């Protein structure tokens, strides 16, 4: 446990230099190639080319009937591509990282990527309206424009983006390489699992891989927007804290219990003390404190007794007042 907590405490404050990916020439070439692949898949499906025939052949092959022994495992494995569970898991990790590094960039980058995923993939699904294998109507057709929402594969695109964002936000080149390989394996497995279960055509999965990769490659263009959003949120937090600090009452200093009260009179307190004391109580006669009364310090016998009038002890019938001779008490016994 000591080693574990030591590793968790390796980043106690915000790093001085955060590696933010830039839109380099290499990345731009990959983005262009992926976009060309995306458009070629869409064109191949719209024109009912060989790719659509391959989709139907795999559907008739029914992989879930060929290898039923892995069906139960793949039913759970495909959850790695569902948006809700994966977003919660990745957001929990990135939230802890944001708290440790005192930066909102990981969470804002995840939110930006998921927003782009919902907009682009959702618009493509609704716009092309392709039906899935279980709802196909005409053998050999591309099933486009029939009100479906299967093209591209949302599970595959979500797996690419959600797990790929971990590699995108990695702080070291070694971690980026390992996380890139891990996210590629997960995304590849999720896409093929949907084909095995018969919920997607193979072309749906190919387009889902391309759609997710396009979002990851285009994220450096949104880094300035993420930085401005982070600065605005931190500024809003600082203003809220300042507003709370102005409204909070300042507690008066309290003397510790048992400590004597110290009174420091003003130089003019001897002249204005009676007038200042009149405001304390309306119906009480002001009285100058004894230790502030000017004049010589009188001896104890000359002081006015500070006890209330009367005797402290109740009168007793068998006692005689002081100063009178008391009769001798009878002696009893020997």
mmCIF file of C-alpha atoms in Angstrom:
data_model
loop_
_atom_site.group_PDB
_atom_site.id
_atom_site.type_symbol
_atom_site.label_atom_id
_atom_site.label_comp_id
_atom_site.label_asym_id
_atom_site.label_seq_id
_atom_site.Cartn_x
_atom_site.Cartn_y
_atom_site.Cartn_z
ATOM 1 C CA UNK A 1 0.000 0.000 0.000
ATOM 2 C CA UNK A 2 2.883 2.384 0.685
ATOM 3 C CA UNK A 3 4.228 1.862 -2.823
ATOM 4 C CA UNK A 4 0.762 2.346 -4.297
ATOM 5 C CA UNK A 5 0.147 5.630 -2.479
ATOM 6 C CA UNK A 6 3.669 6.772 -3.323
ATOM 7 C CA UNK A 7 2.859 6.345 -7.027
ATOM 8 C CA UNK A 8 -0.462 8.110 -6.605
ATOM 9 C CA UNK A 9 1.307 11.095 -5.020
ATOM 10 C CA UNK A 10 3.803 11.584 -7.831
ATOM 11 C CA UNK A 11 2.014 14.660 -9.215
ATOM 12 C CA UNK A 12 1.070 16.804 -6.229
ATOM 13 C CA UNK A 13 0.681 20.003 -8.261
ATOM 14 C CA UNK A 14 0.071 21.215 -11.766
ATOM 15 C CA UNK A 15 2.930 20.373 -14.140
ATOM 16 C CA UNK A 16 4.859 23.359 -15.400
ATOM 17 C CA UNK A 17 4.836 22.171 -19.035
ATOM 18 C CA UNK A 18 1.877 20.162 -20.322
ATOM 19 C CA UNK A 19 2.465 18.433 -23.646
ATOM 20 C CA UNK A 20 -0.382 19.636 -25.889
ATOM 21 C CA UNK A 21 -0.514 17.903 -29.298
ATOM 22 C CA UNK A 22 -0.303 20.223 -32.278
ATOM 23 C CA UNK A 23 -1.618 19.862 -35.800
ATOM 24 C CA UNK A 24 1.679 18.831 -37.348
ATOM 25 C CA UNK A 25 2.213 17.936 -40.987
ATOM 26 C CA UNK A 26 2.281 14.233 -40.154
ATOM 27 C CA UNK A 27 -1.020 14.486 -38.303
ATOM 28 C CA UNK A 28 -2.590 16.490 -41.110
ATOM 29 C CA UNK A 29 -1.565 13.819 -43.645
ATOM 30 C CA UNK A 30 -3.139 11.115 -41.453
ATOM 31 C CA UNK A 31 -6.292 13.189 -41.125
ATOM 32 C CA UNK A 32 -6.549 13.632 -44.892
ATOM 33 C CA UNK A 33 -5.986 9.925 -45.546
ATOM 34 C CA UNK A 34 -8.584 8.921 -42.958
ATOM 35 C CA UNK A 35 -11.108 11.366 -44.436
ATOM 36 C CA UNK A 36 -10.512 9.904 -47.899
ATOM 37 C CA UNK A 37 -11.029 6.388 -46.494
ATOM 38 C CA UNK A 38 -14.262 7.559 -44.811
ATOM 39 C CA UNK A 39 -15.658 8.953 -48.047
ATOM 40 C CA UNK A 40 -14.633 5.852 -50.018
ATOM 41 C CA UNK A 41 -16.544 3.578 -47.608
ATOM 42 C CA UNK A 42 -19.646 5.746 -47.922
ATOM 43 C CA UNK A 43 -19.367 5.720 -51.713
ATOM 44 C CA UNK A 44 -18.870 1.952 -51.818
ATOM 45 C CA UNK A 45 -22.041 1.386 -49.797
ATOM 46 C CA UNK A 46 -24.147 3.946 -51.663
ATOM 47 C CA UNK A 47 -23.226 2.410 -55.048
ATOM 48 C CA UNK A 48 -23.885 -1.170 -53.739
ATOM 49 C CA UNK A 49 -20.386 -2.317 -54.627
ATOM 50 C CA UNK A 50 -18.459 -5.422 -53.599
ATOM 51 C CA UNK A 51 -18.395 -4.187 -50.007
ATOM 52 C CA UNK A 52 -22.180 -4.573 -49.745
ATOM 53 C CA UNK A 53 -21.957 -8.119 -51.147
ATOM 54 C CA UNK A 54 -19.315 -8.904 -48.527
ATOM 55 C CA UNK A 55 -21.661 -7.588 -45.846
ATOM 56 C CA UNK A 56 -24.377 -9.994 -46.932
ATOM 57 C CA UNK A 57 -21.997 -12.958 -47.115
ATOM 58 C CA UNK A 58 -20.852 -12.381 -43.529
ATOM 59 C CA UNK A 59 -24.451 -11.981 -42.411
ATOM 60 C CA UNK A 60 -25.452 -15.325 -43.946
ATOM 61 C CA UNK A 61 -22.370 -16.934 -42.417
ATOM 62 C CA UNK A 62 -23.747 -16.053 -38.951
ATOM 63 C CA UNK A 63 -20.565 -16.046 -36.850
ATOM 64 C CA UNK A 64 -22.554 -16.267 -33.598
ATOM 65 C CA UNK A 65 -23.718 -19.713 -34.694
ATOM 66 C CA UNK A 66 -20.272 -20.832 -35.880
ATOM 67 C CA UNK A 67 -18.564 -20.091 -32.549
ATOM 68 C CA UNK A 68 -21.231 -20.156 -29.847
ATOM 69 C CA UNK A 69 -18.741 -20.852 -27.047
ATOM 70 C CA UNK A 70 -17.523 -17.232 -27.005
ATOM 71 C CA UNK A 71 -20.962 -15.692 -27.239
ATOM 72 C CA UNK A 72 -21.355 -15.121 -23.479
ATOM 73 C CA UNK A 73 -17.939 -13.485 -23.167
ATOM 74 C CA UNK A 74 -18.462 -11.178 -26.156
ATOM 75 C CA UNK A 75 -21.817 -10.060 -24.792
ATOM 76 C CA UNK A 76 -19.896 -8.474 -21.897
ATOM 77 C CA UNK A 77 -16.919 -7.394 -23.981
ATOM 78 C CA UNK A 78 -19.051 -5.267 -26.289
ATOM 79 C CA UNK A 79 -19.922 -3.070 -23.296
ATOM 80 C CA UNK A 80 -16.470 -1.506 -23.736
ATOM 81 C CA UNK A 81 -17.985 0.281 -26.712
ATOM 82 C CA UNK A 82 -21.146 1.578 -25.038
ATOM 83 C CA UNK A 83 -21.039 5.298 -24.458
ATOM 84 C CA UNK A 84 -22.487 5.423 -20.950
ATOM 85 C CA UNK A 85 -20.273 2.917 -19.055
ATOM 86 C CA UNK A 86 -17.073 3.822 -20.891
ATOM 87 C CA UNK A 87 -17.624 7.578 -20.470
ATOM 88 C CA UNK A 88 -18.157 7.137 -16.721
ATOM 89 C CA UNK A 89 -14.990 5.041 -16.301
ATOM 90 C CA UNK A 90 -12.772 7.330 -18.367
ATOM 91 C CA UNK A 91 -14.261 10.482 -16.805
ATOM 92 C CA UNK A 92 -13.542 9.133 -13.309
ATOM 93 C CA UNK A 93 -9.883 8.590 -14.167
ATOM 94 C CA UNK A 94 -9.509 11.937 -15.950
ATOM 95 C CA UNK A 95 -11.332 13.696 -13.109
ATOM 96 C CA UNK A 96 -8.844 12.348 -10.584
ATOM 97 C CA UNK A 97 -6.024 13.397 -12.878
ATOM 98 C CA UNK A 98 -7.492 16.892 -13.229
ATOM 99 C CA UNK A 99 -7.700 17.195 -9.453
ATOM 100 C CA UNK A 100 -4.118 16.027 -8.950
ATOM 101 C CA UNK A 101 -2.667 18.277 -11.655
ATOM 102 C CA UNK A 102 -4.899 21.303 -10.888
ATOM 103 C CA UNK A 103 -6.063 21.576 -14.496
ATOM 104 C CA UNK A 104 -9.387 21.070 -16.259
ATOM 105 C CA UNK A 105 -7.873 20.166 -19.631
ATOM 106 C CA UNK A 106 -8.394 16.357 -19.376
ATOM 107 C CA UNK A 107 -12.096 16.670 -18.580
ATOM 108 C CA UNK A 108 -12.662 19.430 -21.126
ATOM 109 C CA UNK A 109 -10.896 17.422 -23.823
ATOM 110 C CA UNK A 110 -13.051 14.384 -23.071
ATOM 111 C CA UNK A 111 -16.212 16.515 -23.176
ATOM 112 C CA UNK A 112 -15.151 18.064 -26.501
ATOM 113 C CA UNK A 113 -14.418 14.690 -28.090
ATOM 114 C CA UNK A 114 -17.739 13.202 -26.947
ATOM 115 C CA UNK A 115 -19.612 16.248 -28.230
ATOM 116 C CA UNK A 116 -17.920 15.928 -31.624
ATOM 117 C CA UNK A 117 -18.691 12.201 -31.618
ATOM 118 C CA UNK A 118 -22.393 12.742 -30.932
ATOM 119 C CA UNK A 119 -22.724 15.463 -33.565
ATOM 120 C CA UNK A 120 -20.782 13.842 -36.423
ATOM 121 C CA UNK A 121 -21.738 10.191 -35.958
ATOM 122 C CA UNK A 122 -25.319 11.013 -35.021
ATOM 123 C CA UNK A 123 -25.755 13.219 -38.088
ATOM 124 C CA UNK A 124 -24.294 10.504 -40.346
ATOM 125 C CA UNK A 125 -26.577 7.837 -38.852
ATOM 126 C CA UNK A 126 -29.712 9.917 -39.338
ATOM 127 C CA UNK A 127 -28.675 11.219 -42.750
ATOM 128 C CA UNK A 128 -27.945 7.823 -44.321
ATOM 129 C CA UNK A 129 -30.678 5.861 -42.499
ATOM 130 C CA UNK A 130 -29.304 2.377 -43.108
ATOM 131 C CA UNK A 131 -30.942 -0.698 -41.593
ATOM 132 C CA UNK A 132 -28.968 -3.334 -39.699
ATOM 133 C CA UNK A 133 -28.568 -7.022 -40.585
ATOM 134 C CA UNK A 134 -31.436 -8.149 -38.353
ATOM 135 C CA UNK A 135 -33.833 -5.701 -40.051
ATOM 136 C CA UNK A 136 -32.697 -6.071 -43.676
ATOM 137 C CA UNK A 137 -35.530 -6.292 -46.196
ATOM 138 C CA UNK A 138 -34.029 -6.998 -49.647
ATOM 139 C CA UNK A 139 -31.137 -9.408 -50.097
ATOM 140 C CA UNK A 140 -28.170 -7.772 -51.775
ATOM 141 C CA UNK A 141 -29.366 -4.172 -51.250
ATOM 142 C CA UNK A 142 -27.493 -1.531 -49.308
ATOM 143 C CA UNK A 143 -30.544 -0.824 -47.090
ATOM 144 C CA UNK A 144 -29.900 2.909 -47.256
ATOM 145 C CA UNK A 145 -32.516 5.597 -46.644
ATOM 146 C CA UNK A 146 -34.944 3.306 -44.829
ATOM 147 C CA UNK A 147 -34.968 5.087 -41.463
ATOM 148 C CA UNK A 148 -32.256 3.046 -39.734
ATOM 149 C CA UNK A 149 -29.456 4.342 -37.520
ATOM 150 C CA UNK A 150 -26.750 1.735 -37.974
ATOM 151 C CA UNK A 151 -24.230 3.361 -40.362
ATOM 152 C CA UNK A 152 -21.581 4.101 -39.058
ATOM 153 C CA UNK A 153 -21.213 1.887 -35.991
ATOM 154 C CA UNK A 154 -21.619 3.970 -32.836
ATOM 155 C CA UNK A 155 -20.072 1.271 -30.624
ATOM 156 C CA UNK A 156 -16.919 1.214 -32.746
ATOM 157 C CA UNK A 157 -16.546 4.983 -33.021
ATOM 158 C CA UNK A 158 -17.145 5.393 -29.296
ATOM 159 C CA UNK A 159 -14.512 2.772 -28.466
ATOM 160 C CA UNK A 160 -11.975 4.564 -30.665
ATOM 161 C CA UNK A 161 -12.648 7.987 -29.136
ATOM 162 C CA UNK A 162 -13.181 7.064 -25.474
ATOM 163 C CA UNK A 163 -10.142 4.834 -25.091
ATOM 164 C CA UNK A 164 -8.045 6.779 -27.585
ATOM 165 C CA UNK A 165 -8.431 9.947 -25.538
ATOM 166 C CA UNK A 166 -6.280 8.321 -22.853
ATOM 167 C CA UNK A 167 -3.434 8.007 -25.345
ATOM 168 C CA UNK A 168 -4.058 11.546 -26.596
ATOM 169 C CA UNK A 169 -3.718 12.955 -23.049
ATOM 170 C CA UNK A 170 -0.718 10.808 -22.070
ATOM 171 C CA UNK A 171 2.068 12.828 -20.471
ATOM 172 C CA UNK A 172 5.040 10.766 -21.735
ATOM 173 C CA UNK A 173 5.855 9.247 -25.152
ATOM 174 C CA UNK A 174 6.128 5.770 -23.648
ATOM 175 C CA UNK A 175 2.704 5.974 -22.049
ATOM 176 C CA UNK A 176 1.281 7.341 -25.308
ATOM 177 C CA UNK A 177 2.600 4.375 -27.281
ATOM 178 C CA UNK A 178 1.270 1.794 -24.835
ATOM 179 C CA UNK A 179 -2.113 3.462 -24.511
ATOM 180 C CA UNK A 180 -2.390 3.839 -28.276
ATOM 181 C CA UNK A 181 -1.818 0.114 -28.732
ATOM 182 C CA UNK A 182 -4.304 -0.717 -25.962
ATOM 183 C CA UNK A 183 -7.022 1.556 -27.354
ATOM 184 C CA UNK A 184 -6.479 0.149 -30.874
ATOM 185 C CA UNK A 185 -6.907 -3.425 -29.602
ATOM 186 C CA UNK A 186 -10.079 -2.527 -27.681
ATOM 187 C CA UNK A 187 -11.591 -0.642 -30.627
ATOM 188 C CA UNK A 188 -10.710 -3.450 -33.039
ATOM 189 C CA UNK A 189 -12.224 -6.070 -30.714
ATOM 190 C CA UNK A 190 -15.433 -4.069 -30.131
ATOM 191 C CA UNK A 191 -15.975 -3.580 -33.875
ATOM 192 C CA UNK A 192 -15.484 -7.240 -34.717
ATOM 193 C CA UNK A 193 -17.700 -8.241 -31.789
ATOM 194 C CA UNK A 194 -20.611 -6.267 -33.244
ATOM 195 C CA UNK A 195 -20.107 -8.118 -36.540
ATOM 196 C CA UNK A 196 -20.022 -11.440 -34.672
ATOM 197 C CA UNK A 197 -23.259 -10.653 -32.833
ATOM 198 C CA UNK A 198 -24.938 -9.609 -36.089
ATOM 199 C CA UNK A 199 -25.819 -6.090 -34.938
ATOM 200 C CA UNK A 200 -23.672 -4.327 -37.591
ATOM 201 C CA UNK A 201 -22.499 -4.830 -41.126
ATOM 202 C CA UNK A 202 -18.761 -4.975 -41.698
ATOM 203 C CA UNK A 203 -18.940 -1.676 -43.589
ATOM 204 C CA UNK A 204 -20.553 -0.087 -40.526
ATOM 205 C CA UNK A 205 -17.541 -1.070 -38.456
ATOM 206 C CA UNK A 206 -15.056 0.217 -41.034
ATOM 207 C CA UNK A 207 -16.814 3.567 -41.122
ATOM 208 C CA UNK A 208 -16.977 3.663 -37.299
ATOM 209 C CA UNK A 209 -13.207 3.200 -37.047
ATOM 210 C CA UNK A 210 -12.657 6.033 -39.531
ATOM 211 C CA UNK A 211 -15.158 8.330 -37.780
ATOM 212 C CA UNK A 212 -13.539 7.877 -34.382
ATOM 213 C CA UNK A 213 -10.031 8.337 -35.764
ATOM 214 C CA UNK A 214 -11.068 11.564 -37.505
ATOM 215 C CA UNK A 215 -12.174 13.032 -34.170
ATOM 216 C CA UNK A 216 -8.914 12.136 -32.426
ATOM 217 C CA UNK A 217 -6.816 13.540 -35.262
ATOM 218 C CA UNK A 218 -8.814 16.783 -35.366
ATOM 219 C CA UNK A 219 -8.626 17.487 -31.600
ATOM 220 C CA UNK A 220 -5.517 19.761 -31.822
ATOM 221 C CA UNK A 221 -7.652 22.279 -33.720
ATOM 222 C CA UNK A 222 -9.863 22.565 -30.647
ATOM 223 C CA UNK A 223 -7.029 23.015 -28.130
ATOM 224 C CA UNK A 224 -7.228 26.860 -28.175
ATOM 225 C CA UNK A 225 -10.957 26.652 -27.465
ATOM 226 C CA UNK A 226 -10.304 24.212 -24.601
ATOM 227 C CA UNK A 227 -7.652 26.550 -23.155
ATOM 228 C CA UNK A 228 -10.021 29.531 -23.261
ATOM 229 C CA UNK A 229 -12.792 27.515 -21.640
ATOM 230 C CA UNK A 230 -10.425 26.422 -18.864
ATOM 231 C CA UNK A 231 -9.295 30.012 -18.243
ATOM 232 C CA UNK A 232 -12.905 31.211 -18.147
ATOM 233 C CA UNK A 233 -13.891 28.515 -15.632
ATOM 234 C CA UNK A 234 -10.942 29.313 -13.368
ATOM 235 C CA UNK A 235 -11.745 33.029 -13.569
ATOM 236 C CA UNK A 236 -15.356 32.310 -12.631
ATOM 237 C CA UNK A 237 -14.163 30.238 -9.678
ATOM 238 C CA UNK A 238 -11.853 33.015 -8.473
ATOM 239 C CA UNK A 239 -14.605 35.630 -8.687
ATOM 240 C CA UNK A 240 -16.987 33.367 -6.781
ATOM 241 C CA UNK A 241 -14.397 32.827 -4.047
ATOM 242 C CA UNK A 242 -13.727 36.568 -3.852
ATOM 243 C CA UNK A 243 -17.454 37.268 -3.556
ATOM 244 C CA UNK A 244 -17.767 34.736 -0.754
ATOM 245 C CA UNK A 245 -14.746 36.236 0.993
ATOM 246 C CA UNK A 246 -16.266 39.731 0.966
ATOM 247 C CA UNK A 247 -19.577 38.543 2.338
ATOM 248 C CA UNK A 248 -18.123 36.393 5.092
ATOM 249 C CA UNK A 249 -18.161 38.249 8.476
ATOM 250 C CA UNK A 250 -14.831 38.744 10.174
ATOM 251 C CA UNK A 251 -14.933 37.050 13.593
ATOM 252 C CA UNK A 252 -13.995 39.225 16.561
ATOM 253 C CA UNK A 253 -10.910 38.144 18.514
ATOM 254 C CA UNK A 254 -11.878 36.113 21.537
ATOM 255 C CA UNK A 255 -9.652 35.965 24.599
ATOM 256 C CA UNK A 256 -8.729 32.450 25.714
ATOM 257 C CA UNK A 257 -10.660 30.951 28.553
ATOM 258 C CA UNK A 258 -9.163 31.838 31.930
ATOM 259 C CA UNK A 259 -7.044 34.727 30.619
ATOM 260 C CA UNK A 260 -7.463 38.053 32.496
ATOM 261 C CA UNK A 261 -9.147 40.828 30.592
ATOM 262 C CA UNK A 262 -6.770 43.621 29.642
ATOM 263 C CA UNK A 263 -8.149 47.135 29.414
ATOM 264 C CA UNK A 264 -6.031 49.748 27.676
ATOM 265 C CA UNK A 265 -7.523 53.204 28.297
ATOM 266 C CA UNK A 266 -7.312 55.951 25.747
ATOM 267 C CA UNK A 267 -5.197 58.998 26.777
ATOM 268 C CA UNK A 268 -8.392 60.992 27.148
ATOM 269 C CA UNK A 269 -10.271 58.195 28.920
ATOM 270 C CA UNK A 270 -10.028 59.951 32.323
ATOM 271 C CA UNK A 271 -12.047 62.881 30.980
ATOM 272 C CA UNK A 272 -14.528 61.065 28.764
ATOM 273 C CA UNK A 273 -14.996 57.834 30.707
ATOM 274 C CA UNK A 274 -18.250 58.847 32.473
ATOM 275 C CA UNK A 275 -19.862 60.010 29.233
ATOM 276 C CA UNK A 276 -18.830 56.858 27.359
ATOM 277 C CA UNK A 277 -20.203 54.621 30.079
ATOM 278 C CA UNK A 278 -23.626 56.178 29.886
ATOM 279 C CA UNK A 279 -24.371 54.411 26.622
ATOM 280 C CA UNK A 280 -23.965 50.945 28.096
ATOM 281 C CA UNK A 281 -27.241 50.809 29.968
ATOM 282 C CA UNK A 282 -30.047 53.358 29.802
ATOM 283 C CA UNK A 283 -31.481 52.717 33.248
ATOM 284 C CA UNK A 284 -28.213 52.170 35.102
ATOM 285 C CA UNK A 285 -26.281 54.890 36.874
ATOM 286 C CA UNK A 286 -22.756 55.157 35.468
ATOM 287 C CA UNK A 287 -20.013 54.370 37.889
ATOM 288 C CA UNK A 288 -16.358 55.072 37.407
ATOM 289 C CA UNK A 289 -14.212 51.979 37.917
ATOM 290 C CA UNK A 290 -12.261 51.999 41.130
ATOM 291 C CA UNK A 291 -8.976 51.263 39.462
ATOM 292 C CA UNK A 292 -9.404 54.301 37.173
ATOM 293 C CA UNK A 293 -10.380 56.775 39.965
ATOM 294 C CA UNK A 294 -7.791 59.581 40.169
ATOM 295 C CA UNK A 295 -6.153 60.366 43.453
ATOM 296 C CA UNK A 296 -3.898 58.731 45.935
ATOM 297 C CA UNK A 297 -4.084 55.030 46.645
ATOM 298 C CA UNK A 298 -5.925 54.640 49.932
ATOM 299 C CA UNK A 299 -5.048 52.108 52.531
ATOM 300 C CA UNK A 300 -7.263 49.089 53.046
ATOM 301 C CA UNK A 301 -8.909 50.301 56.301
ATOM 302 C CA UNK A 302 -9.968 53.525 54.595
ATOM 303 C CA UNK A 303 -11.626 51.882 51.621
ATOM 304 C CA UNK A 304 -15.315 51.650 51.334
ATOM 305 C CA UNK A 305 -16.391 48.039 51.754
ATOM 306 C CA UNK A 306 -17.411 46.526 48.455
ATOM 307 C CA UNK A 307 -19.708 43.951 50.048
ATOM 308 C CA UNK A 308 -23.461 44.567 50.111
ATOM 309 C CA UNK A 309 -25.039 46.074 53.217
ATOM 310 C CA UNK A 310 -25.906 43.737 56.009
ATOM 311 C CA UNK A 311 -24.296 40.685 57.503
ATOM 312 C CA UNK A 312 -23.269 37.691 55.413
ATOM 313 C CA UNK A 313 -24.461 35.144 58.013
ATOM 314 C CA UNK A 314 -28.005 34.792 59.211
ATOM 315 C CA UNK A 315 -28.669 35.833 62.813
ATOM 316 C CA UNK A 316 -28.490 33.198 65.497
ATOM 317 C CA UNK A 317 -30.449 33.443 68.729
ATOM 318 C CA UNK A 318 -27.762 31.804 70.830
ATOM 319 C CA UNK A 319 -25.023 34.202 69.741
ATOM 320 C CA UNK A 320 -24.418 37.622 71.220
ATOM 321 C CA UNK A 321 -23.244 40.549 69.194
ATOM 322 C CA UNK A 322 -19.577 41.295 68.977
ATOM 323 C CA UNK A 323 -18.054 43.566 71.599
ATOM 324 C CA UNK A 324 -20.246 42.318 74.532
ATOM 325 C CA UNK A 325 -19.110 40.031 77.248
ATOM 326 C CA UNK A 326 -20.447 36.565 76.886
ATOM 327 C CA UNK A 327 -21.423 34.487 79.850
ATOM 328 C CA UNK A 328 -19.364 31.443 80.590
ATOM 329 C CA UNK A 329 -20.774 28.217 79.303
ATOM 330 C CA UNK A 330 -21.452 25.520 81.859
ATOM 331 C CA UNK A 331 -19.039 22.678 81.885
ATOM 332 C CA UNK A 332 -20.434 19.223 81.670
ATOM 333 C CA UNK A 333 -18.815 16.042 82.732
ATOM 334 C CA UNK A 334 -15.395 16.012 84.315
#
